[in-house]
């Protein structure tokens, strides 16, 4: 363990440590009637999704990246019986709406499991048939249409959103949709109780109990001085202002500017990283429709101003990035080369949601072959993974990864 286990001062510095979540039984608890409730459009085939994810993880290892798994870190964090007991109580407390008063039965189920199995069950969800109830009242004989006492968490393999490692600190996010809010409990326990992090005095830039929604897909670390945060369907303007103030107030923080980018409030523009991602010092992938919709994007530059902040409006994303990053010419590369058919198709399959593992080297889905070739033509090294099943959750390699440590650039 190092003194500073967290170091993320860019989107492109050589990736050294990453947090993943291998798809698990939570995907097998997706059913057609409740896809919308659980924020899915389709049902991935678990066996193939796991094989694709394993390929992703192995590619990262082959590139020298240490791969940590959310499920393993959480299980290691609750090894102490007191911590484990509190973890169970927190899970029950945050699932009251669906538990319907059956806390004791579910608590007994959890207490019968090993630490690893407990974590996996919390992630997979508790089906009604998982617990045996004594039927002493008429209501208990009634068949309930909803099959779960505790919802599954099928979005967990998108480790980008519940938290964001920024600088040497962490934003533990307040997720927009209730279907995902329980996800942030895992990183909360990891930071407080895992030996890798617990004694490291890690700054918490944002807390999961804050009243304003924010998600990691909207948080981009452009440099050690500049953050970009999307104001989107899932991240609110008050949240952006709150985290900017907190980061500016921290004496050891190197960040001097937050670029707030308001994007259309639709699922197609779910997060800022579906609009653009940084792939090299001067290159970004962008949503294929961004140029046609430029009038729907508002850009605000937030900077410290004594004990307060100042906010300046900007009209050009390209010029804002060039000025903030001190680069003469930023190149924005559209998904599908901007083609009106190919662009939207590959954007739907997360063509612009790339994970940069070092400057000019990215991981993408192989299915976005036009976008991938365009990146190669621009001098980018593209490492492809299969994405036939993983992509059904509507997220790409950046969505599926949470960098914990990058080398500085």
Coordinates of C-alpha atoms in Angstrom, one line a residue:
X1 CA 0.0 0.0 0.0
X2 CA 1.2 3.5 -0.9
X3 CA 0.7 6.6 1.2
X4 CA -1.4 8.1 -1.6
X5 CA -3.4 5.2 -3.2
X6 CA -5.3 7.7 -5.5
X7 CA -3.8 9.8 -8.2
X8 CA -5.9 10.9 -11.2
X9 CA -4.8 14.2 -12.7
X10 CA -5.8 13.6 -16.3
X11 CA -7.9 11.5 -18.6
X12 CA -4.9 10.3 -20.6
X13 CA -2.0 9.6 -18.2
X14 CA -0.7 6.1 -18.2
X15 CA -3.3 4.0 -16.3
X16 CA -1.8 2.1 -13.4
X17 CA -4.8 1.0 -11.3
X18 CA -8.5 0.6 -12.3
X19 CA -11.7 -0.4 -10.5
X20 CA -14.0 -2.8 -12.4
X21 CA -17.1 -4.9 -11.6
X22 CA -17.5 -8.2 -13.3
X23 CA -21.1 -8.7 -14.5
X24 CA -22.8 -11.1 -12.2
X25 CA -26.2 -12.6 -11.3
X26 CA -27.7 -9.2 -11.1
X27 CA -28.0 -9.4 -15.0
X28 CA -30.0 -12.6 -14.7
X29 CA -32.5 -10.8 -12.5
X30 CA -33.4 -8.4 -15.4
X31 CA -36.9 -9.2 -16.7
X32 CA -38.7 -7.5 -19.6
X33 CA -41.5 -6.0 -17.5
X34 CA -39.0 -4.1 -15.3
X35 CA -36.2 -3.1 -17.7
X36 CA -37.2 0.6 -17.7
X37 CA -37.3 0.6 -13.9
X38 CA -33.7 -0.8 -13.8
X39 CA -32.5 1.5 -16.6
X40 CA -31.9 -1.1 -19.2
X41 CA -33.1 -1.3 -22.8
X42 CA -32.3 -5.0 -23.3
X43 CA -31.2 -8.1 -21.5
X44 CA -27.5 -9.1 -21.9
X45 CA -26.6 -12.8 -22.0
X46 CA -24.6 -13.2 -18.8
X47 CA -22.1 -15.9 -19.9
X48 CA -21.1 -13.9 -23.0
X49 CA -21.1 -10.6 -21.1
X50 CA -18.7 -12.1 -18.5
X51 CA -16.4 -13.4 -21.3
X52 CA -16.4 -10.0 -23.0
X53 CA -15.6 -8.3 -19.6
X54 CA -12.9 -10.8 -18.8
X55 CA -11.3 -10.0 -22.2
X56 CA -11.5 -6.3 -21.3
X57 CA -9.8 -6.9 -17.9
X58 CA -7.1 -9.1 -19.4
X59 CA -6.3 -6.5 -22.1
X60 CA -5.8 -3.9 -19.3
X61 CA -3.6 -6.3 -17.4
X62 CA -1.6 -7.0 -20.5
X63 CA -1.0 -3.2 -20.7
X64 CA 0.4 -3.2 -17.2
X65 CA -2.8 -2.1 -15.4
X66 CA -3.6 -3.4 -11.9
X67 CA -7.2 -4.5 -12.0
X68 CA -9.3 -4.3 -8.8
X69 CA -12.8 -5.6 -8.6
X70 CA -15.6 -3.8 -6.7
X71 CA -17.1 -7.0 -5.3
X72 CA -13.7 -8.2 -3.9
X73 CA -12.8 -4.9 -2.3
X74 CA -16.2 -4.7 -0.7
X75 CA -16.0 -8.2 0.7
X76 CA -12.5 -7.4 2.1
X77 CA -13.9 -4.2 3.6
X78 CA -16.5 -6.0 5.7
X79 CA -14.2 -8.6 7.2
X80 CA -14.6 -7.1 10.7
X81 CA -17.9 -8.4 12.2
X82 CA -18.9 -5.0 13.5
X83 CA -18.4 -3.4 10.0
X84 CA -20.3 -6.3 8.4
X85 CA -23.2 -5.9 10.7
X86 CA -23.4 -2.2 10.0
X87 CA -23.2 -2.9 6.3
X88 CA -26.2 -5.2 6.5
X89 CA -28.2 -2.6 8.4
X90 CA -27.3 0.1 5.9
X91 CA -28.4 -2.1 3.0
X92 CA -31.7 -2.9 4.7
X93 CA -32.3 0.7 5.6
X94 CA -31.8 1.8 1.9
X95 CA -34.1 -0.9 0.6
X96 CA -37.2 -0.2 2.9
X97 CA -39.5 0.6 0.0
X98 CA -39.4 -2.9 -1.4
X99 CA -38.6 -5.0 1.7
X100 CA -42.1 -4.4 3.0
X101 CA -41.3 -5.0 6.6
X102 CA -39.4 -8.3 6.1
X103 CA -36.1 -6.9 7.5
X104 CA -35.7 -9.7 10.0
X105 CA -36.0 -12.5 7.4
X106 CA -33.6 -10.8 5.0
X107 CA -31.2 -10.1 7.8
X108 CA -31.2 -13.8 8.7
X109 CA -30.5 -14.6 5.0
X110 CA -27.6 -12.2 4.9
X111 CA -26.2 -13.5 8.2
X112 CA -26.1 -17.1 6.8
X113 CA -23.7 -16.0 4.0
X114 CA -20.0 -15.6 3.7
X115 CA -18.6 -12.1 3.2
X116 CA -18.2 -12.6 -0.6
X117 CA -21.6 -14.3 -1.0
X118 CA -23.2 -11.5 1.0
X119 CA -21.8 -8.8 -1.2
X120 CA -22.8 -10.8 -4.3
X121 CA -26.4 -11.3 -3.0
X122 CA -26.8 -7.5 -2.2
X123 CA -25.6 -6.8 -5.8
X124 CA -27.8 -9.5 -7.4
X125 CA -30.9 -8.6 -5.4
X126 CA -33.2 -10.6 -3.2
X127 CA -36.0 -12.5 -4.9
X128 CA -39.2 -13.3 -3.1
X129 CA -38.5 -17.0 -3.1
X130 CA -35.1 -16.4 -1.4
X131 CA -36.8 -16.1 2.0
X132 CA -39.5 -18.3 3.7
X133 CA -42.4 -16.4 5.3
X134 CA -44.9 -17.7 7.8
X135 CA -48.3 -17.0 6.2
X136 CA -50.5 -15.9 9.2
X137 CA -52.2 -13.0 7.4
X138 CA -54.3 -12.8 4.3
X139 CA -52.0 -10.3 2.6
X140 CA -49.2 -12.9 2.9
X141 CA -51.2 -15.3 0.8
X142 CA -51.6 -12.8 -2.0
X143 CA -49.3 -13.2 -5.0
X144 CA -47.2 -10.0 -5.6
X145 CA -46.4 -9.1 -9.2
X146 CA -43.1 -7.6 -8.3
X147 CA -40.6 -10.5 -7.9
X148 CA -38.0 -8.8 -5.6
X149 CA -37.8 -7.8 -2.0
X150 CA -34.5 -6.0 -2.9
X151 CA -33.9 -4.8 -6.4
X152 CA -30.9 -6.1 -8.4
X153 CA -28.2 -3.7 -9.3
X154 CA -27.5 -4.6 -13.0
X155 CA -25.8 -1.2 -13.8
X156 CA -22.9 -2.0 -11.4
X157 CA -20.5 -3.0 -14.2
X158 CA -20.5 0.6 -15.1
X159 CA -18.2 1.6 -12.3
X160 CA -17.7 5.1 -13.7
X161 CA -20.9 6.6 -12.3
X162 CA -21.2 5.9 -8.5
X163 CA -17.8 7.6 -7.8
X164 CA -15.1 9.6 -9.5
X165 CA -11.4 9.6 -8.4
X166 CA -10.2 13.2 -8.9
X167 CA -6.7 14.3 -8.1
X168 CA -5.9 12.5 -4.8
X169 CA -9.6 12.6 -3.6
X170 CA -12.9 11.0 -4.4
X171 CA -16.4 12.2 -5.3
X172 CA -18.9 9.7 -3.9
X173 CA -21.9 10.6 -6.0
X174 CA -25.6 11.0 -5.4
X175 CA -27.0 9.0 -8.3
X176 CA -29.9 10.5 -10.2
X177 CA -32.2 7.4 -10.5
X178 CA -33.3 5.5 -7.4
X179 CA -32.5 2.2 -9.2
X180 CA -28.8 3.0 -8.8
X181 CA -28.5 4.9 -5.5
X182 CA -27.6 1.9 -3.5
X183 CA -24.5 1.4 -5.7
X184 CA -22.5 4.1 -3.9
X185 CA -22.7 2.2 -0.6
X186 CA -20.0 -0.1 -1.8
X187 CA -17.3 2.6 -2.4
X188 CA -18.3 4.3 0.9
X189 CA -17.4 1.1 2.8
X190 CA -14.3 0.5 0.7
X191 CA -12.9 4.0 1.4
X192 CA -13.7 3.8 5.1
X193 CA -12.7 0.2 5.9
X194 CA -10.5 -1.3 3.2
X195 CA -6.8 -1.4 4.4
X196 CA -5.7 0.0 1.0
X197 CA -7.6 3.3 1.6
X198 CA -8.8 3.6 5.2
X199 CA -5.7 5.2 6.6
X200 CA -4.8 7.3 3.6
X201 CA -6.6 10.5 4.7
X202 CA -8.4 10.8 1.3
X203 CA -10.2 14.0 0.6
X204 CA -13.9 13.5 -0.1
X205 CA -15.0 16.0 -2.7
X206 CA -18.6 15.0 -2.7
X207 CA -20.7 12.9 -0.4
X208 CA -23.4 10.3 -1.4
X209 CA -25.9 12.0 1.0
X210 CA -25.7 15.4 -0.7
X211 CA -29.0 16.7 -1.9
X212 CA -27.9 17.3 -5.5
X213 CA -27.5 14.5 -8.1
X214 CA -24.1 13.9 -9.9
X215 CA -22.7 10.9 -11.7
X216 CA -19.1 10.0 -12.7
X217 CA -19.9 9.8 -16.4
X218 CA -20.2 13.6 -16.2
X219 CA -16.9 14.1 -14.5
X220 CA -13.8 14.4 -16.6
X221 CA -10.3 15.2 -15.3
X222 CA -8.7 17.1 -18.2
X223 CA -5.5 18.1 -16.4
X224 CA -4.2 18.7 -12.9
X225 CA -5.7 22.1 -13.1
X226 CA -8.9 21.6 -15.1
X227 CA -12.1 19.5 -14.6
X228 CA -15.0 19.3 -17.1
X229 CA -18.3 18.4 -15.6
X230 CA -21.5 17.9 -17.6
X231 CA -24.8 19.4 -16.5
X232 CA -27.1 16.7 -17.9
X233 CA -30.1 14.5 -17.3
X234 CA -28.2 13.0 -14.3
X235 CA -26.0 15.8 -13.0
X236 CA -27.4 19.1 -11.7
X237 CA -26.0 22.6 -11.7
X238 CA -26.0 22.9 -7.9
X239 CA -24.0 19.7 -7.7
X240 CA -21.3 21.1 -10.1
X241 CA -21.1 24.3 -8.1
X242 CA -20.9 22.4 -4.8
X243 CA -18.0 20.2 -5.9
X244 CA -16.2 23.1 -7.5
X245 CA -16.3 25.0 -4.2
X246 CA -15.1 22.0 -2.2
X247 CA -12.2 21.3 -4.5
X248 CA -11.2 25.0 -4.6
X249 CA -11.3 25.2 -0.8
X250 CA -8.9 22.2 -0.3
X251 CA -5.4 23.7 0.3
X252 CA -3.6 20.8 -1.4
X253 CA -5.8 20.8 -4.5
X254 CA -4.2 21.7 -7.8
X255 CA -7.5 22.4 -9.6
X256 CA -8.0 26.0 -10.7
X257 CA -10.9 25.7 -13.2
X258 CA -14.1 23.7 -13.7
X259 CA -15.7 23.8 -17.1
X260 CA -19.4 23.1 -16.7
X261 CA -21.0 22.0 -20.0
X262 CA -24.8 21.9 -20.2
X263 CA -25.8 19.1 -22.6
X264 CA -29.3 18.1 -23.8
X265 CA -31.4 16.5 -21.1
X266 CA -32.1 13.2 -23.0
X267 CA -31.0 9.6 -22.7
X268 CA -29.0 9.9 -26.0
X269 CA -26.8 12.5 -24.2
X270 CA -26.9 10.6 -20.9
X271 CA -23.5 11.8 -19.6
X272 CA -20.8 14.2 -20.8
X273 CA -18.6 11.1 -21.7
X274 CA -21.2 10.1 -24.2
X275 CA -20.6 13.6 -25.8
X276 CA -16.8 13.6 -25.8
X277 CA -13.8 11.9 -24.3
X278 CA -10.2 12.9 -24.3
X279 CA -7.9 10.5 -26.1
X280 CA -4.6 12.4 -26.5
X281 CA -3.0 15.7 -25.5
X282 CA -4.9 17.5 -28.2
X283 CA -7.6 15.1 -29.4
X284 CA -11.1 14.3 -28.3
X285 CA -13.8 11.9 -29.6
X286 CA -17.2 13.7 -29.9
X287 CA -20.8 12.7 -30.4
X288 CA -21.5 12.7 -34.1
X289 CA -24.4 15.1 -33.7
X290 CA -22.5 17.7 -31.6
X291 CA -21.9 20.1 -34.4
X292 CA -25.5 20.2 -35.5
X293 CA -26.6 20.7 -31.9
X294 CA -24.0 23.2 -30.8
X295 CA -26.7 25.8 -30.0
X296 CA -28.0 23.4 -27.3
X297 CA -24.7 23.4 -25.4
X298 CA -24.0 26.1 -22.9
X299 CA -20.5 26.3 -21.4
X300 CA -19.6 28.0 -18.1
X301 CA -16.1 28.4 -16.6
X302 CA -16.0 28.3 -12.8
X303 CA -12.9 29.7 -11.1
X304 CA -12.0 30.6 -7.5
X305 CA -12.5 34.3 -6.6
X306 CA -11.1 34.9 -3.1
X307 CA -13.5 33.0 -0.8
X308 CA -16.1 32.8 -3.5
X309 CA -16.3 31.7 -7.1
X310 CA -16.7 33.5 -10.4
X311 CA -18.6 32.1 -13.4
X312 CA -17.9 33.1 -17.0
X313 CA -20.0 32.0 -20.0
X314 CA -18.2 30.7 -23.1
X315 CA -19.6 30.1 -26.6
X316 CA -17.2 27.5 -28.1
X317 CA -16.3 24.1 -26.7
X318 CA -13.2 23.9 -28.9
X319 CA -11.9 27.3 -27.9
X320 CA -12.6 26.7 -24.3
X321 CA -10.6 23.5 -24.3
X322 CA -7.7 25.1 -26.2
X323 CA -7.5 27.9 -23.7
X324 CA -7.9 25.7 -20.6
X325 CA -5.4 23.1 -21.7
X326 CA -3.0 25.7 -23.3
X327 CA -3.1 23.9 -26.7
X328 CA -3.0 25.7 -30.0
X329 CA -5.4 23.4 -31.8
X330 CA -7.7 20.9 -30.3
X331 CA -9.0 18.3 -32.7
X332 CA -12.6 17.0 -32.2
X333 CA -13.1 13.6 -34.0
X334 CA -16.8 12.8 -34.6
X335 CA -18.2 9.3 -34.2
X336 CA -18.6 7.5 -37.5
X337 CA -16.8 10.4 -39.2
X338 CA -20.0 12.4 -38.9
X339 CA -21.9 10.2 -41.4
X340 CA -25.6 10.7 -40.9
X341 CA -26.2 6.9 -40.8
X342 CA -23.0 5.5 -39.5
X343 CA -22.5 8.2 -36.9
X344 CA -25.8 7.6 -34.9
X345 CA -25.4 3.8 -35.2
X346 CA -21.9 3.8 -33.8
X347 CA -22.9 6.5 -31.2
X348 CA -25.7 4.2 -30.0
X349 CA -23.0 1.5 -29.5
X350 CA -20.9 4.0 -27.5
X351 CA -18.4 4.8 -30.3
X352 CA -17.2 8.0 -28.5
X353 CA -17.0 6.4 -25.0
X354 CA -13.4 5.4 -25.2
X355 CA -11.0 4.6 -22.3
X356 CA -7.6 6.1 -22.7
X357 CA -4.9 4.0 -21.1
X358 CA -2.0 6.3 -22.0
X359 CA -1.7 9.3 -24.4
X360 CA -2.9 8.2 -27.9
X361 CA -3.8 4.7 -26.9
X362 CA -7.5 3.8 -26.3
X363 CA -9.8 0.9 -25.7
X364 CA -13.0 0.7 -27.8
X365 CA -15.7 -1.8 -28.8
X366 CA -14.7 -3.6 -32.0
X367 CA -18.2 -3.1 -33.5
X368 CA -17.6 0.6 -34.1
X369 CA -15.2 -0.1 -37.0
X370 CA -15.7 3.1 -38.8
X371 CA -14.9 5.2 -35.8
X372 CA -12.0 3.0 -34.9
X373 CA -10.4 3.3 -38.3
X374 CA -10.9 7.1 -38.2
X375 CA -9.0 7.1 -34.9
X376 CA -6.2 5.1 -36.4
X377 CA -6.1 7.5 -39.3
X378 CA -5.6 10.3 -36.8
X379 CA -2.6 8.4 -35.3
X380 CA -4.4 6.9 -32.3
X381 CA -3.6 3.3 -31.3
X382 CA -6.9 1.5 -30.9
X383 CA -7.2 -1.7 -28.8
X384 CA -10.5 -3.4 -29.5
X385 CA -12.7 -5.5 -27.2
X386 CA -15.9 -7.4 -28.1
X387 CA -19.1 -5.7 -27.0
X388 CA -22.1 -7.6 -28.3
X389 CA -23.5 -8.1 -24.8
X390 CA -21.9 -5.5 -22.7
X391 CA -23.1 -2.8 -25.0
X392 CA -26.7 -3.7 -24.2
X393 CA -26.4 -1.8 -21.0
X394 CA -25.6 1.4 -23.1
X395 CA -22.1 2.0 -21.9
X396 CA -18.6 1.7 -23.3
X397 CA -15.1 1.1 -22.0
X398 CA -14.9 4.4 -20.1
X399 CA -18.3 3.7 -18.5
X400 CA -17.1 0.3 -17.4
X401 CA -13.9 1.5 -15.7
X402 CA -13.0 3.8 -12.8
X403 CA -9.3 4.9 -12.8
X404 CA -7.8 5.0 -9.4
X405 CA -4.2 5.8 -10.3
X406 CA -2.7 7.4 -13.4
X407 CA 0.8 8.6 -13.9
X408 CA 1.0 12.3 -14.2
X409 CA 1.6 13.8 -17.6

